[in-house]
Amino acid sequence: DQQVKQNSPSLSVQEGRISILNCDYTNSMFDYFLWYKKYPAEGPTFLISISSIKDKNEDGRFTVFLNKSAKHLSLHIVPSQPGDSAVYFCAAHTGTASKLTFGTGTRLQVTL
Amino acid sequence: DVKVTQSSRYLVKRTGEKVFLECVQDMDHENMFWYRQDPGLGLRLIYFSYDVKMKEKGDIPEGYSVSREKKERFSLILESASTNQTSMYLCASSLVGMYSNQPQHFGDGTRLSIL
């Protein structure tokens, strides 16, 4: 039972354009959402998060949008850079414990 | 900066062996986690601990156990390794937060192969 889904396993975007990574969830009890970035042979690193009481959070080139009615969130990267090429994981948290539920990841490739 | 250190980057063991994966964090975090990452399945939580000597099962605890004798150290134990436990294992730690807006910090992973 995959409660957090990333339906696109891979995405290719040209340098300078916008990258949009999508994530859907099924559990309405999730109260916090996070995006992690993972390079090969390294652990995931935290990128940006959003509380369920907000619909947008921005940090530099990265913006996360949350649509609670659709149970959907997205990560926008503008402009995309070659160093953004990595696997991106969406994760969701419920308030009753400190554990996260992760999606399956989307591999982003930013081409020159 | 938070540092989460996993004792081995690569490990090769044989079926039936008892395997220990060690993780140490240096930021006095209360929470520690063990995940495995497999292609197409993302990160799946094996066990986590929110205090010394405390542990909770994650989503896939079968075949694993954990130990947390000190706050900074969290060990994952494969009691009798099997080939289906070949995977990338990731350790993480985090502070306790009311709504857990404290992100988890990950180590670089241990790639474990069971032959």
Short mmCIF file of C-alpha atoms in Angstrom, two decimals, chain B residues 10-86:
data_model
loop_
_atom_site.label_atom_id
_atom_site.label_comp_id
_atom_site.label_asym_id
_atom_site.label_seq_id
_atom_site.Cartn_x
_atom_site.Cartn_y
_atom_site.Cartn_z
CA TYR B 10 30.39 -1.56 1.24
CA LEU B 11 29.93 -4.91 2.91
CA VAL B 12 29.82 -8.45 1.55
CA LYS B 13 28.51 -11.25 3.75
CA ARG B 14 27.35 -14.83 3.33
CA THR B 15 23.88 -16.30 3.73
CA GLY B 16 23.18 -17.20 7.34
CA GLU B 17 25.76 -14.86 8.85
CA LYS B 18 24.82 -12.41 11.59
CA VAL B 19 25.47 -8.92 10.27
CA PHE B 20 25.88 -5.67 12.20
CA LEU B 21 25.48 -2.25 10.62
CA GLU B 22 26.55 0.63 12.81
CA CYS B 23 25.48 4.26 12.74
CA VAL B 24 26.69 7.19 14.83
CA GLN B 25 25.39 10.77 14.92
CA ASP B 26 27.13 13.71 16.53
CA MET B 27 24.28 16.17 17.12
CA ASP B 28 22.57 14.74 20.20
CA HIS B 29 19.45 13.84 18.20
CA GLU B 30 16.75 11.92 20.00
CA ASN B 31 15.43 10.08 16.93
CA MET B 32 17.34 7.59 14.81
CA PHE B 33 16.13 5.53 11.86
CA TRP B 34 17.16 2.67 9.63
CA TYR B 35 15.91 2.46 6.04
CA ARG B 36 16.64 0.31 3.06
CA GLN B 37 16.57 1.65 -0.47
CA ASP B 38 15.74 -0.62 -3.39
CA PRO B 39 15.16 0.29 -7.06
CA GLY B 40 11.54 1.15 -7.72
CA LEU B 41 10.62 0.93 -4.03
CA GLY B 42 12.13 4.12 -2.63
CA LEU B 43 13.14 4.28 1.03
CA ARG B 44 11.39 1.89 3.36
CA LEU B 45 11.59 2.22 7.12
CA ILE B 46 12.91 -0.84 8.96
CA TYR B 47 13.10 0.36 12.56
CA PHE B 48 13.36 3.61 14.43
CA SER B 49 14.23 4.72 17.94
CA TYR B 50 13.13 7.85 19.79
CA ASP B 51 15.28 7.34 22.86
CA VAL B 52 17.99 5.15 24.33
CA LYS B 53 16.82 1.54 24.67
CA MET B 54 13.55 2.42 22.92
CA LYS B 55 12.66 1.04 19.50
CA GLU B 56 9.67 0.88 17.21
CA LYS B 57 9.04 -1.31 14.20
CA GLY B 58 8.84 0.38 10.87
CA ASP B 59 7.19 -0.92 7.74
CA ILE B 60 9.50 -3.88 7.03
CA PRO B 61 11.06 -5.11 10.32
CA GLU B 62 11.03 -8.83 9.51
CA GLY B 63 14.50 -10.38 9.62
CA TYR B 64 16.01 -7.38 11.40
CA SER B 65 16.56 -6.18 14.93
CA VAL B 66 18.11 -3.03 16.37
CA SER B 67 20.03 -1.87 19.39
CA ARG B 68 20.35 1.57 20.94
CA GLU B 69 22.48 1.48 24.06
CA LYS B 70 23.77 5.04 23.71
CA LYS B 71 22.03 8.11 22.35
CA GLU B 72 24.49 8.65 19.55
CA ARG B 73 24.63 5.07 18.26
CA PHE B 74 22.00 2.95 16.53
CA SER B 75 22.81 -0.52 15.27
CA LEU B 76 20.92 -2.62 12.75
CA ILE B 77 21.29 -6.38 13.07
CA LEU B 78 20.50 -8.99 10.46
CA GLU B 79 20.05 -12.07 12.60
CA SER B 80 20.60 -14.57 9.76
CA ALA B 81 21.36 -12.82 6.51
CA SER B 82 19.48 -13.84 3.39
CA THR B 83 19.98 -12.89 -0.25
CA ASN B 84 16.79 -10.80 -0.27
CA GLN B 85 18.45 -8.50 2.26
CA THR B 86 20.97 -7.37 -0.35
#
